[in-house]
GROMACS .gro file of C-alpha atoms in nm:
model
  155
    1MET     CA    1   5.574   1.437  -1.280
    2TRP     CA    2   5.446   1.158  -1.451
    3LYS     CA    3   5.168   1.383  -1.635
    4ARG     CA    4   5.437   1.635  -1.765
    5ILE     CA    5   5.653   1.319  -1.856
    6LEU     CA    6   5.356   1.158  -2.064
    7LEU     CA    7   5.252   1.500  -2.227
    8PHE     CA    8   5.595   1.567  -2.328
    9ALA     CA    9   5.618   1.171  -2.467
   10THR     CA   10   5.307   1.266  -2.612
   11LEU     CA   11   5.427   1.552  -2.830
   12ILE     CA   12   5.724   1.426  -2.941
   13PHE     CA   13   5.505   1.152  -3.111
   14LEU     CA   14   5.257   1.357  -3.256
   15ALA     CA   15   5.525   1.568  -3.400
   16ALA     CA   16   5.689   1.280  -3.549
   17CYS     CA   17   5.376   1.151  -3.698
   18SER     CA   18   5.298   1.447  -3.868
   19SER     CA   19   5.625   1.490  -4.064
   20GLN     CA   20   5.593   1.356  -4.435
   21ASN     CA   21   5.842   1.079  -4.519
   22LEU     CA   22   6.034   1.237  -4.841
   23SER     CA   23   6.320   1.091  -4.859
   24LEU     CA   24   6.497   0.888  -5.130
   25GLU     CA   25   6.426   0.534  -4.930
   26ASP     CA   26   6.106   0.655  -4.807
   27LEU     CA   27   5.973   0.764  -5.172
   28LYS     CA   28   6.117   0.439  -5.321
   29THR     CA   29   5.903   0.239  -5.065
   30ALA     CA   30   5.575   0.469  -5.069
   31TYR     CA   31   5.569   0.479  -5.473
   32PRO     CA   32   5.768   0.140  -5.638
   33GLU     CA   33   5.629   0.220  -5.968
   34THR     CA   34   5.578   0.547  -6.019
   35PHE     CA   35   5.912   0.689  -5.841
   36ALA     CA   36   6.145   0.379  -5.761
   37GLN     CA   37   6.140   0.230  -6.122
   38PRO     CA   38   6.257   0.530  -6.325
   39VAL     CA   39   6.501   0.680  -6.018
   40GLY     CA   40   6.665   0.293  -5.999
   41SER     CA   41   6.815   0.363  -6.318
   42LEU     CA   42   7.063   0.641  -6.179
   43SER     CA   43   7.418   0.592  -6.038
   44ASP     CA   44   7.432   0.642  -5.681
   45GLU     CA   45   7.622   0.968  -5.718
   46LYS     CA   46   7.331   1.104  -5.920
   47LYS     CA   47   7.053   0.962  -5.623
   48GLU     CA   48   7.302   1.177  -5.369
   49LYS     CA   49   7.266   1.500  -5.547
   50LEU     CA   50   6.882   1.440  -5.632
   51GLY     CA   51   6.697   1.741  -5.540
   52LEU     CA   52   6.456   1.596  -5.277
   53PRO     CA   53   6.299   1.879  -5.042
   54GLU     CA   54   6.274   1.729  -4.708
   55ASP     CA   55   5.927   1.926  -4.674
   56VAL     CA   56   5.662   2.065  -4.883
   57PRO     CA   57   5.387   2.293  -4.791
   58PHE     CA   58   5.105   2.054  -4.846
   59GLU     CA   59   5.035   1.670  -4.774
   60VAL     CA   60   5.188   1.480  -5.048
   61THR     CA   61   4.940   1.196  -5.207
   62HIS     CA   62   5.126   1.130  -5.548
   63VAL     CA   63   5.516   1.121  -5.647
   64GLU     CA   64   5.629   1.020  -5.977
   65SER     CA   65   5.978   1.086  -6.135
   66ASN     CA   66   6.102   1.104  -6.479
   67VAL     CA   67   6.470   1.022  -6.602
   68GLU     CA   68   6.596   1.175  -6.923
   69ASP     CA   69   6.997   1.159  -6.994
   70GLU     CA   70   7.095   1.417  -6.748
   71ARG     CA   71   6.799   1.539  -6.619
   72VAL     CA   72   6.547   1.413  -6.362
   73GLU     CA   73   6.203   1.547  -6.288
   74VAL     CA   74   6.005   1.442  -5.964
   75LEU     CA   75   5.642   1.569  -5.947
   76TYR     CA   76   5.489   1.596  -5.580
   77GLN     CA   77   5.105   1.609  -5.612
   78SER     CA   78   4.838   1.673  -5.322
   79ASP     CA   79   4.470   1.574  -5.359
   80GLY     CA   80   4.405   1.928  -5.442
   81SER     CA   81   4.545   2.213  -5.651
   82GLU     CA   82   4.902   2.232  -5.492
   83LYS     CA   83   5.172   2.035  -5.653
   84ALA     CA   84   5.584   2.091  -5.678
   85VAL     CA   85   5.796   1.970  -5.962
   86VAL     CA   86   6.203   1.982  -5.888
   87HIS     CA   87   6.402   1.909  -6.155
   88THR     CA   88   6.760   1.817  -6.120
   89LEU     CA   89   7.031   1.896  -6.381
   90TYR     CA   90   7.344   1.695  -6.369
   91GLU     CA   91   7.640   1.863  -6.532
   92PRO     CA   92   7.443   2.152  -6.657
   93GLY     CA   93   7.728   2.417  -6.788
   94ASN     CA   94   7.568   2.769  -6.813
   95ILE     CA   95   7.245   2.703  -6.876
   96LEU     CA   96   7.066   2.933  -6.612
   97GLN     CA   97   6.766   3.148  -6.696
   98GLU     CA   98   6.765   3.533  -6.680
   99SER     CA   99   6.575   3.643  -6.336
  100GLU     CA  100   6.531   4.001  -6.221
  101LEU     CA  101   6.453   3.889  -5.866
  102GLN     CA  102   6.727   3.725  -5.732
  103VAL     CA  103   6.709   3.549  -5.352
  104PRO     CA  104   6.935   3.398  -5.096
  105LEU     CA  105   6.872   3.021  -5.016
  106ASN     CA  106   6.953   2.901  -4.676
  107SER     CA  107   7.231   2.705  -4.848
  108GLY     CA  108   7.418   3.025  -4.928
  109ALA     CA  109   7.308   2.987  -5.337
  110VAL     CA  110   7.129   3.238  -5.465
  111ALA     CA  111   6.817   3.177  -5.668
  112GLY     CA  112   6.630   3.333  -5.956
  113VAL     CA  113   6.286   3.381  -5.891
  114GLN     CA  114   6.014   3.408  -6.140
  115GLU     CA  115   5.634   3.470  -6.079
  116LYS     CA  116   5.465   3.286  -6.412
  117GLU     CA  117   5.083   3.319  -6.446
  118ASP     CA  118   4.987   3.000  -6.266
  119HIS     CA  119   5.319   2.925  -6.076
  120ILE     CA  120   5.651   3.028  -5.901
  121PHE     CA  121   5.951   2.926  -6.077
  122VAL     CA  122   6.284   2.889  -5.878
  123GLU     CA  123   6.646   2.805  -6.010
  124TRP     CA  124   6.979   2.805  -5.870
  125TYR     CA  125   7.305   2.635  -5.952
  126ASP     CA  126   7.491   2.425  -5.647
  127GLY     CA  127   7.848   2.465  -5.757
  128ASP     CA  128   7.958   2.217  -5.489
  129LEU     CA  129   7.745   1.922  -5.656
  130ASP     CA  130   7.788   2.091  -6.009
  131VAL     CA  131   7.391   2.051  -6.050
  132ILE     CA  132   7.120   2.301  -6.125
  133TYR     CA  133   6.782   2.267  -5.900
  134GLN     CA  134   6.483   2.412  -6.089
  135LEU     CA  135   6.142   2.425  -5.857
  136GLU     CA  136   5.797   2.491  -6.033
  137TYR     CA  137   5.518   2.530  -5.722
  138PHE     CA  138   5.151   2.528  -5.813
  139GLY     CA  139   4.929   2.645  -5.550
  140PRO     CA  140   4.702   2.937  -5.405
  141GLU     CA  141   4.824   3.261  -5.518
  142GLU     CA  142   4.841   3.481  -5.225
  143GLU     CA  143   5.122   3.207  -5.060
  144ARG     CA  144   5.288   3.104  -5.383
  145ALA     CA  145   5.602   3.273  -5.382
  146GLU     CA  146   5.638   3.214  -4.982
  147LYS     CA  147   5.585   2.842  -5.000
  148ALA     CA  148   5.793   2.801  -5.301
  149MET     CA  149   6.065   2.962  -5.118
  150ASN     CA  150   5.974   2.720  -4.819
  151VAL     CA  151   6.023   2.417  -5.056
  152ALA     CA  152   6.339   2.553  -5.219
  153ASN     CA  153   6.507   2.609  -4.874
  154ALA     CA  154   6.411   2.255  -4.824
  155ILE     CA  155   6.590   2.084  -5.072
   0.00000   0.00000   0.00000
């Protein structure tokens, strides 16, 4: 009986340790200069709407943000060739790019998906928050689209 409890507790501990801490507060603590400082100028309302994925399909080793007027860019990088760039556009109006491929997201939004030469571009409008989220995912070509959609669904 104790062996089962110990095994179960170990599995829970390993699962908790293996997940990345990508919440706003965790990123502010881990990257005070490259992430927290620029994002610190945002209002609380904009921070709540910031497109931060709960998970990305690679080990994040560097995060930085750039804030310009009504637009925030957050870059997630790995030690390898994988990276994701998430843009949050506040009060965007009707500026969605046209995409032939439309894919439903878990949130119920419909995203336009474009395959570029070296990355996948995903864009969708969240009407409840009045923001446009744009994702650029750079990674291995054979899994690029699937991983990009996983990141989009994690926002």
